[in-house]
mmCIF file of C-alpha atoms in Angstrom:
data_model
loop_
_atom_site.group_PDB
_atom_site.id
_atom_site.type_symbol
_atom_site.label_atom_id
_atom_site.label_comp_id
_atom_site.label_asym_id
_atom_site.label_seq_id
_atom_site.Cartn_x
_atom_site.Cartn_y
_atom_site.Cartn_z
ATOM 1 C CA LYS A 30 16.183 22.263 -17.843
ATOM 2 C CA GLY A 31 13.175 20.110 -18.964
ATOM 3 C CA GLN A 32 9.822 19.227 -17.241
ATOM 4 C CA GLN A 33 9.506 15.590 -16.291
ATOM 5 C CA LYS A 34 6.995 12.993 -17.800
ATOM 6 C CA GLU A 35 4.793 11.398 -16.488
ATOM 7 C CA VAL A 36 5.037 8.192 -16.013
ATOM 8 C CA LEU A 37 2.187 5.671 -15.685
ATOM 9 C CA THR A 38 2.138 2.442 -13.440
ATOM 10 C CA PRO A 39 0.702 -0.619 -13.486
ATOM 11 C CA GLY A 40 -0.107 -0.406 -9.519
ATOM 12 C CA GLN A 41 0.646 -1.902 -5.733
ATOM 13 C CA ASN A 42 4.050 -3.250 -6.875
ATOM 14 C CA GLU A 43 4.041 -7.241 -5.348
ATOM 15 C CA LYS A 44 6.912 -8.974 -3.938
ATOM 16 C CA GLN A 45 7.825 -12.412 -3.879
ATOM 17 C CA TYR A 46 10.901 -13.879 -2.703
ATOM 18 C CA LEU A 47 12.920 -16.464 -3.549
ATOM 19 C CA ALA A 48 15.468 -19.036 -2.351
ATOM 20 C CA GLY A 49 17.276 -21.294 -3.603
ATOM 21 C CA ALA A 50 20.604 -23.974 -3.652
ATOM 22 C CA LEU A 51 23.361 -24.418 -6.012
ATOM 23 C CA ASN A 52 24.864 -28.495 -6.734
ATOM 24 C CA PRO A 53 28.289 -28.024 -7.030
ATOM 25 C CA LYS A 54 28.677 -31.540 -9.219
ATOM 26 C CA THR A 55 26.084 -31.063 -10.938
ATOM 27 C CA GLY A 56 25.354 -27.139 -11.518
ATOM 28 C CA GLU A 57 21.839 -27.753 -11.391
ATOM 29 C CA LEU A 58 19.614 -24.718 -9.272
ATOM 30 C CA THR A 59 16.904 -25.877 -7.288
ATOM 31 C CA TRP A 60 14.909 -23.248 -6.344
ATOM 32 C CA VAL A 61 12.193 -22.366 -4.103
ATOM 33 C CA GLU A 62 9.479 -18.950 -3.978
ATOM 34 C CA GLY A 63 6.976 -17.386 -1.463
ATOM 35 C CA ASP A 64 4.903 -14.426 -1.154
ATOM 36 C CA SER A 65 7.324 -13.746 2.109
ATOM 37 C CA LYS A 66 10.760 -14.172 3.581
ATOM 38 C CA ASN A 67 9.503 -16.280 6.210
ATOM 39 C CA SER A 68 10.609 -19.766 8.148
ATOM 40 C CA LEU A 69 8.246 -21.392 5.850
ATOM 41 C CA LEU A 70 9.591 -20.398 2.741
ATOM 42 C CA PHE A 71 13.178 -21.163 4.394
ATOM 43 C CA ILE A 72 11.580 -24.933 5.363
ATOM 44 C CA GLN A 73 9.931 -24.882 1.486
ATOM 45 C CA HIS A 74 13.638 -24.445 -0.081
ATOM 46 C CA TRP A 75 15.580 -27.112 2.568
ATOM 47 C CA GLN A 76 12.720 -29.527 1.476
ATOM 48 C CA LYS A 77 12.994 -29.461 -2.164
ATOM 49 C CA PRO A 78 16.588 -30.368 -2.706
ATOM 50 C CA MET A 79 15.966 -33.612 0.194
ATOM 51 C CA SER A 80 12.983 -34.536 -1.560
ATOM 52 C CA THR A 81 14.686 -33.961 -5.147
ATOM 53 C CA TYR A 82 18.322 -36.153 -4.034
ATOM 54 C CA ARG A 83 15.958 -38.479 -2.518
ATOM 55 C CA ALA A 84 14.265 -39.553 -5.701
ATOM 56 C CA ILE A 85 18.307 -39.810 -7.957
ATOM 57 C CA ARG A 86 19.293 -41.721 -5.150
ATOM 58 C CA ASP A 87 16.749 -44.707 -5.071
ATOM 59 C CA GLY A 88 16.676 -44.455 -9.761
ATOM 60 C CA HIS A 89 12.619 -42.302 -9.420
ATOM 61 C CA ARG A 90 13.904 -39.601 -11.747
#
């Protein structure tokens, strides 16, 4: 059949995790990025849309 070629990789792969939400009325996507999939990522994900919508409501956007 043939021989496989060796492919060099840049090293250890790093994992990144995303959490996001889509506003169905505006189509706007808000997201956060983290090093691990844990409760902190969820809390950051929950707080970002809340602060965004609060700024819009208060006329600061």
